[in-house]
Amino acid sequence: MERSNSEMMDGNVKSIDTIEKIDILGMSLESLQKKFVEIGLKKFNASQVFDWLHNKLVFDFDEFSNISKKDREILKKRFYVAKLEFKTHQVSEDGDTEKFLFELKDKRLIESVLISHKNRHTLCVSSQIGCLIGCDFCATATMTYERNLSISEILLQYYYVQKHLLQCGEKLGNVVYMGMGEPFLNYDAVLGSINMLNSPKGQNFSKRNFTISTSGIVNGIKRFTENENQINLAISLHSVRDDVRSEIMPINKRWGVKQLKEALLDYQKQTKNRITFEYILIDDLNCEPEDARELAGFLNSFSCLVNLIPYNPVGGKPYKTPSKQKQREFYKLLKDKNVNVTLRETKGQDIAAACGQLKAKKQMDSSQNVQIN
């Protein structure tokens, strides 16, 4: 919340100018309607405002033309829209990957990545500033963890890129929570942002087009199993051997492969959803024939898709990308075991936007300075 500039008080009663402002973008339509009635606005005004914010993607109260000037002044005194300031935009050489750097109100930085393929656009959003998980192969892990993002800060990544695409007459098709941070360590804001985007009065974006990727937060998976059966689930796996996985993913020391598998089997039993497993191929670590056989054995219990991702180099890390031949051999071993598997082509590596490479920093000066607030 924000506090209004004026601090006039009469005894113990605060004037309207001292009331803490509410982040309006993070409010559901139902909570907005309730609040509007509480402060003397009409319930139908809440639907109008919600439409401006979440459908028309207009964030300046003065532009809400169907709201009276008097009521717009009340909005400005009672609410604020979270700040997301565009800083830089990079496009990969093949044009299929775009990376956006944003600055938040507290001057911290986050990155989002847009991946396009045959007019199908997928946005990879961040859920935290930095990450607490500390996966050793990941650039985000080299950042200092700062904080979770709010519902609004997650939404604004989507809204900025959606407006960017609408200028070309196109729209987002999928949203993946695979950017900076561990989504299940910011569970409420992540699910809150998805529910907001799913709202029929807003973007009406199908839950089937969202994917949440987790490093293996078992209590988050269990909560997700209880609460959601439409949103897709992806698991950053990278090894099914506890010693290897613990070496590169410290979270495995808290929840080992056996516990992770049990939670995922229960998830699949309850939801009937296919699980996506992400497996980064790191030379001399997890892509030998024996690794493929153990992985196939682990996957036999699941209805799943496995994405094999060649390691994308991160400065200061000792890991290497396996040869193309080694990648293909690993893929073939899984295919021969009847595993539903894809070998992903590296995208966005030239602008450090590939899997595991996000690390928010100001890459270049920008001629643009577009602010969403």
Coordinates of C-alpha atoms in Angstrom, one line a residue:
M1 CA 0.0 0.0 0.0
E2 CA 1.0 3.6 -0.5
R3 CA 0.3 6.5 1.8
S4 CA -1.1 9.7 0.4
N5 CA 1.1 12.8 0.7
S6 CA -1.2 14.9 2.9
E7 CA -1.1 13.8 6.5
M8 CA -3.9 15.9 8.0
M9 CA -5.4 14.3 11.1
D10 CA -8.3 15.3 13.4
G11 CA -7.8 13.6 16.8
N12 CA -7.7 9.9 16.2
V13 CA -9.6 10.1 12.9
K14 CA -7.6 10.2 9.7
S15 CA -8.7 12.4 6.8
I16 CA -9.2 10.8 3.4
D17 CA -5.7 12.1 2.4
T18 CA -4.0 10.0 5.0
I19 CA -5.7 6.7 4.1
E20 CA -3.3 4.2 2.8
K21 CA -3.7 3.7 -0.9
I22 CA -4.5 0.2 -2.2
D23 CA -2.8 -1.5 -5.2
I24 CA -5.9 -1.7 -7.4
L25 CA -4.4 -3.9 -10.1
G26 CA -4.0 -6.8 -7.6
M27 CA -7.7 -6.7 -6.6
S28 CA -10.2 -9.2 -8.0
L29 CA -13.5 -7.9 -9.4
E30 CA -15.4 -9.2 -6.4
S31 CA -13.0 -7.5 -3.9
L32 CA -13.1 -4.3 -6.0
Q33 CA -16.9 -4.2 -6.0
K34 CA -16.9 -4.7 -2.2
K35 CA -14.4 -1.9 -1.7
F36 CA -16.2 0.5 -4.0
V37 CA -19.5 0.1 -2.1
E38 CA -17.6 0.6 1.1
I39 CA -16.1 4.0 0.0
G40 CA -19.3 5.3 -1.5
L41 CA -18.8 4.4 -5.2
K42 CA -21.3 2.4 -7.2
K43 CA -20.9 -1.3 -7.6
F44 CA -21.1 -1.1 -11.4
N45 CA -18.2 1.4 -11.3
A46 CA -16.0 -1.4 -10.2
S47 CA -16.8 -3.4 -13.3
Q48 CA -16.0 -0.3 -15.5
V49 CA -12.7 0.2 -13.7
F50 CA -11.8 -3.5 -13.9
D51 CA -12.5 -3.4 -17.7
W52 CA -10.2 -0.4 -18.1
L53 CA -7.4 -2.0 -16.2
H54 CA -7.5 -5.7 -17.2
N55 CA -9.2 -5.6 -20.7
K56 CA -8.4 -2.2 -22.2
L57 CA -5.0 -2.2 -20.4
V58 CA -5.3 1.5 -19.5
F59 CA -3.7 2.4 -16.2
D60 CA -4.2 6.2 -15.9
F61 CA -7.3 6.9 -13.9
D62 CA -7.8 10.2 -15.8
E63 CA -8.4 8.2 -19.0
F64 CA -11.4 6.3 -17.6
S65 CA -13.8 8.3 -19.7
N66 CA -17.0 6.6 -18.4
I67 CA -16.1 7.5 -14.8
S68 CA -17.1 10.9 -13.5
K69 CA -14.3 13.4 -12.7
K70 CA -15.4 13.4 -9.1
D71 CA -15.2 9.6 -8.9
R72 CA -11.8 9.6 -10.7
E73 CA -10.5 11.9 -7.9
I74 CA -11.7 9.4 -5.3
L75 CA -9.9 6.7 -7.2
K76 CA -6.7 8.7 -7.2
K77 CA -6.9 9.2 -3.4
R78 CA -7.8 5.7 -2.6
F79 CA -5.8 3.5 -5.1
Y80 CA -2.7 3.4 -7.1
V81 CA -1.4 1.2 -10.0
A82 CA 1.9 -0.5 -9.4
K83 CA 4.9 0.7 -11.4
L84 CA 6.6 -1.2 -14.1
E85 CA 9.1 0.9 -16.1
F86 CA 10.4 -0.5 -19.4
K87 CA 14.2 -0.2 -19.6
T88 CA 15.6 -2.3 -22.5
H89 CA 14.4 -4.6 -25.2
Q90 CA 16.7 -7.1 -27.0
V91 CA 15.9 -9.3 -29.9
S92 CA 17.8 -12.5 -30.9
E93 CA 19.5 -12.8 -34.3
D94 CA 16.8 -15.2 -35.5
G95 CA 14.1 -12.8 -34.3
D96 CA 12.3 -15.6 -32.4
T97 CA 13.3 -14.5 -28.9
E98 CA 12.8 -11.1 -27.3
K99 CA 14.0 -10.1 -23.8
F100 CA 12.5 -7.2 -21.8
L101 CA 14.1 -5.6 -18.8
F102 CA 11.8 -3.8 -16.4
E103 CA 12.4 -1.6 -13.3
L104 CA 10.0 -1.7 -10.4
K105 CA 9.1 1.1 -8.0
D106 CA 11.9 0.2 -5.6
K107 CA 14.4 0.4 -8.5
R108 CA 14.9 -3.4 -8.6
L109 CA 15.1 -5.1 -12.0
I110 CA 13.3 -8.1 -13.5
E111 CA 13.4 -9.8 -16.9
S112 CA 10.7 -11.3 -19.1
V113 CA 11.2 -13.3 -22.3
L114 CA 8.9 -13.6 -25.3
I115 CA 9.4 -16.7 -27.5
S116 CA 7.7 -16.8 -30.9
H117 CA 7.2 -19.7 -33.3
K118 CA 5.0 -19.7 -36.3
N119 CA 2.8 -16.8 -35.0
R120 CA 2.5 -18.6 -31.6
H121 CA 3.7 -16.4 -28.8
T122 CA 4.8 -17.6 -25.3
L123 CA 5.7 -15.3 -22.5
C124 CA 8.1 -16.4 -19.8
V125 CA 7.4 -14.3 -16.7
S126 CA 9.4 -13.8 -13.5
S127 CA 7.8 -14.4 -10.0
Q128 CA 10.7 -13.2 -7.8
I129 CA 13.6 -10.8 -7.8
G130 CA 16.5 -13.3 -7.7
C131 CA 15.9 -16.8 -6.4
L132 CA 16.3 -18.7 -3.2
I133 CA 16.8 -22.1 -4.7
G134 CA 20.4 -21.7 -5.8
C135 CA 20.6 -24.1 -8.7
D136 CA 24.3 -24.2 -9.5
F137 CA 23.9 -24.0 -13.3
C138 CA 21.5 -21.1 -13.3
A139 CA 22.4 -17.4 -13.8
T140 CA 19.5 -16.2 -11.6
A141 CA 21.0 -18.1 -8.7
T142 CA 24.1 -15.7 -8.9
M143 CA 21.8 -12.8 -8.0
T144 CA 21.0 -11.8 -4.5
Y145 CA 17.4 -12.8 -3.7
E146 CA 15.5 -9.5 -3.0
R147 CA 11.8 -10.3 -2.6
N148 CA 8.7 -11.8 -4.1
L149 CA 6.8 -10.0 -6.8
S150 CA 3.3 -8.8 -6.2
I151 CA 0.3 -9.9 -8.2
S152 CA 0.4 -6.6 -10.0
E153 CA 4.1 -6.8 -10.8
I154 CA 3.5 -10.2 -12.4
L155 CA 0.5 -9.0 -14.3
L156 CA 2.3 -6.0 -15.7
Q157 CA 4.9 -8.2 -17.4
Y158 CA 2.0 -9.8 -19.2
Y159 CA 0.2 -6.6 -20.0
Y160 CA 3.3 -4.8 -21.3
V161 CA 4.2 -7.6 -23.7
Q162 CA 0.5 -8.1 -24.7
K163 CA 0.4 -4.4 -25.7
H164 CA 3.7 -4.8 -27.5
L165 CA 2.1 -7.6 -29.6
L166 CA -1.2 -5.9 -30.1
Q167 CA 0.6 -3.2 -32.0
C168 CA 1.3 -5.9 -34.6
G169 CA -2.2 -7.3 -34.5
E170 CA -1.1 -10.4 -32.5
K171 CA -1.6 -11.8 -29.0
L172 CA 0.0 -14.0 -26.4
G173 CA -0.9 -17.7 -26.7
N174 CA 0.8 -19.1 -23.6
V175 CA 2.3 -17.9 -20.3
V176 CA 5.0 -19.9 -18.5
Y177 CA 6.2 -19.1 -15.0
M178 CA 9.8 -20.1 -15.8
G179 CA 11.5 -16.7 -15.5
M180 CA 13.5 -15.5 -12.5
G181 CA 12.5 -17.1 -9.2
E182 CA 10.7 -20.2 -7.9
P183 CA 6.9 -19.8 -8.4
F184 CA 5.9 -22.1 -5.6
L185 CA 7.8 -19.9 -3.1
N186 CA 5.5 -17.1 -4.2
Y187 CA 2.4 -19.3 -4.5
D188 CA -0.4 -16.8 -3.6
A189 CA 0.8 -14.1 -6.0
V190 CA 1.5 -16.5 -8.8
L191 CA -2.0 -18.1 -8.6
G192 CA -3.5 -14.7 -8.0
S193 CA -2.1 -13.4 -11.2
I194 CA -3.3 -16.4 -13.1
N195 CA -6.8 -16.1 -11.7
M196 CA -6.9 -12.4 -12.7
L197 CA -5.8 -13.2 -16.3
N198 CA -8.4 -15.9 -16.4
S199 CA -11.2 -13.6 -15.5
P200 CA -14.0 -13.4 -18.1
K201 CA -14.2 -9.7 -17.4
G202 CA -10.5 -9.3 -18.2
Q203 CA -8.2 -11.1 -20.5
N204 CA -10.2 -14.3 -20.3
F205 CA -7.0 -16.3 -20.8
S206 CA -7.6 -20.0 -20.4
K207 CA -5.9 -21.7 -17.5
R208 CA -4.9 -24.5 -19.9
N209 CA -2.5 -22.0 -21.5
F210 CA -0.5 -21.4 -18.3
T211 CA 2.4 -23.5 -17.1
I212 CA 4.1 -23.3 -13.7
S213 CA 7.6 -24.7 -13.4
T214 CA 9.0 -25.7 -10.1
S215 CA 12.3 -27.0 -9.0
G216 CA 10.6 -29.5 -6.7
I217 CA 8.9 -27.7 -3.8
V218 CA 6.9 -30.7 -2.6
N219 CA 4.6 -28.8 -0.2
G220 CA 3.8 -26.4 -3.1
I221 CA 3.0 -29.4 -5.4
K222 CA 0.7 -30.8 -2.7
R223 CA -1.1 -27.5 -2.3
F224 CA -1.3 -27.2 -6.1
T225 CA -2.8 -30.7 -6.3
E226 CA -5.5 -29.8 -3.9
N227 CA -6.4 -26.4 -5.5
E228 CA -5.8 -26.6 -9.2
N229 CA -6.6 -29.1 -12.0
Q230 CA -6.3 -27.0 -15.1
I231 CA -3.0 -25.2 -15.0
N232 CA 0.0 -27.2 -16.4
L233 CA 2.8 -28.3 -14.2
A234 CA 6.5 -28.5 -15.2
I235 CA 9.3 -29.9 -13.1
S236 CA 12.9 -28.9 -13.4
L237 CA 14.4 -32.4 -12.9
H238 CA 17.9 -32.6 -14.5
S239 CA 18.7 -35.9 -12.8
V240 CA 17.0 -38.8 -11.0
R241 CA 20.1 -39.6 -8.9
D242 CA 20.0 -37.9 -5.5
D243 CA 23.8 -37.3 -5.4
V244 CA 23.8 -35.6 -8.8
R245 CA 20.6 -33.7 -8.3
S246 CA 21.7 -32.5 -4.8
E247 CA 25.0 -31.3 -6.3
I248 CA 23.4 -29.0 -8.8
M249 CA 20.0 -28.4 -7.1
P250 CA 20.2 -27.9 -3.3
I251 CA 16.4 -28.2 -3.0
N252 CA 16.9 -31.9 -3.5
K253 CA 18.5 -32.1 0.0
R254 CA 15.2 -31.0 1.4
W255 CA 13.0 -33.1 -0.8
G256 CA 14.8 -36.0 -2.5
V257 CA 13.8 -37.7 -5.8
K258 CA 11.7 -40.3 -4.0
Q259 CA 9.6 -37.6 -2.2
L260 CA 9.3 -35.6 -5.4
K261 CA 8.1 -38.7 -7.3
E262 CA 5.5 -39.5 -4.7
A263 CA 4.1 -36.0 -4.8
L264 CA 3.9 -36.0 -8.6
L265 CA 2.3 -39.4 -8.7
D266 CA -0.4 -38.1 -6.4
Y267 CA -0.8 -35.0 -8.5
Q268 CA -1.3 -37.0 -11.6
K269 CA -3.7 -39.4 -9.9
Q270 CA -5.8 -36.5 -8.7
T271 CA -5.7 -34.2 -11.7
K272 CA -5.2 -36.7 -14.6
N273 CA -2.9 -34.0 -16.2
R274 CA 0.2 -34.7 -18.1
I275 CA 3.4 -33.5 -16.5
T276 CA 6.3 -31.8 -18.3
F277 CA 9.8 -32.6 -17.1
E278 CA 12.6 -30.2 -18.0
Y279 CA 16.0 -31.9 -18.2
I280 CA 19.1 -29.8 -18.9
L281 CA 21.9 -31.8 -20.6
I282 CA 25.2 -31.0 -18.9
D283 CA 28.3 -32.7 -20.3
D284 CA 30.1 -35.1 -18.0
L285 CA 27.3 -34.8 -15.4
N286 CA 23.9 -36.1 -16.4
C287 CA 23.8 -37.2 -20.1
E288 CA 25.6 -40.6 -20.2
P289 CA 23.7 -43.7 -21.4
E290 CA 23.2 -44.9 -17.8
D291 CA 21.6 -41.5 -17.0
A292 CA 19.2 -42.0 -19.9
R293 CA 18.2 -45.5 -18.7
E294 CA 17.7 -44.3 -15.1
L295 CA 15.6 -41.4 -16.3
A296 CA 13.4 -43.7 -18.5
G297 CA 12.8 -45.9 -15.5
F298 CA 11.8 -42.9 -13.4
L299 CA 9.4 -41.7 -16.1
N300 CA 7.7 -45.1 -16.7
S301 CA 5.2 -44.2 -13.9
F302 CA 4.0 -41.0 -15.5
S303 CA 2.0 -39.7 -18.4
C304 CA 4.5 -37.0 -19.4
L305 CA 6.6 -35.0 -21.9
V306 CA 10.3 -34.6 -21.4
N307 CA 12.0 -31.5 -22.8
L308 CA 15.8 -32.1 -23.2
I309 CA 17.5 -28.7 -23.0
P310 CA 21.2 -28.4 -24.0
Y311 CA 23.0 -26.5 -21.2
N312 CA 23.2 -22.7 -21.9
P313 CA 26.6 -21.3 -20.8
V314 CA 26.6 -19.0 -17.7
G315 CA 29.6 -16.9 -17.0
G316 CA 31.7 -18.2 -14.1
K317 CA 30.2 -21.7 -14.1
P318 CA 32.3 -24.8 -14.9
Y319 CA 29.6 -26.7 -16.8
K320 CA 29.8 -27.5 -20.5
T321 CA 27.2 -28.2 -23.3
P322 CA 27.4 -31.7 -24.6
S323 CA 28.1 -32.3 -28.3
K324 CA 25.3 -32.4 -30.8
Q325 CA 26.0 -36.1 -31.2
K326 CA 25.8 -36.8 -27.5
Q327 CA 22.5 -34.9 -27.3
R328 CA 21.0 -37.0 -30.1
E329 CA 22.2 -40.2 -28.6
F330 CA 20.6 -39.3 -25.2
Y331 CA 17.4 -38.4 -27.0
K332 CA 17.4 -41.7 -29.0
L333 CA 18.0 -43.8 -25.9
L334 CA 14.9 -42.3 -24.3
K335 CA 12.9 -42.6 -27.5
D336 CA 13.8 -46.3 -27.7
K337 CA 12.4 -46.7 -24.2
N338 CA 9.0 -45.2 -25.4
V339 CA 9.5 -41.9 -23.6
N340 CA 7.6 -39.0 -25.1
V341 CA 10.6 -36.7 -25.5
T342 CA 11.7 -33.6 -27.4
L343 CA 15.2 -32.2 -27.9
R344 CA 14.8 -28.5 -27.7
E345 CA 16.6 -26.2 -30.0
T346 CA 18.5 -23.4 -28.1
K347 CA 16.7 -20.1 -28.5
G348 CA 17.9 -16.6 -27.3
Q349 CA 21.3 -17.6 -26.2
D350 CA 22.9 -14.7 -28.1
I351 CA 20.9 -12.2 -25.8
A352 CA 21.2 -14.3 -22.6
A353 CA 17.5 -15.1 -22.8
A354 CA 17.8 -18.9 -23.0
C355 CA 16.8 -21.3 -20.2
G356 CA 18.9 -20.6 -17.1
Q357 CA 20.5 -17.4 -18.4
L358 CA 18.2 -14.7 -16.8
K359 CA 20.0 -12.3 -14.6
A360 CA 18.5 -8.9 -14.5
K361 CA 20.9 -6.1 -15.3
K362 CA 20.9 -3.1 -17.6
Q363 CA 22.3 -4.4 -20.8
M364 CA 22.2 -1.2 -22.8
D365 CA 20.8 2.3 -22.9
S366 CA 17.3 2.5 -24.3
S367 CA 15.9 5.2 -26.5
Q368 CA 12.5 4.3 -25.1
N369 CA 11.3 4.8 -21.6
V370 CA 7.7 3.5 -21.4
Q371 CA 6.1 3.4 -18.0
I372 CA 3.1 1.4 -17.1
N373 CA 1.5 3.1 -14.1

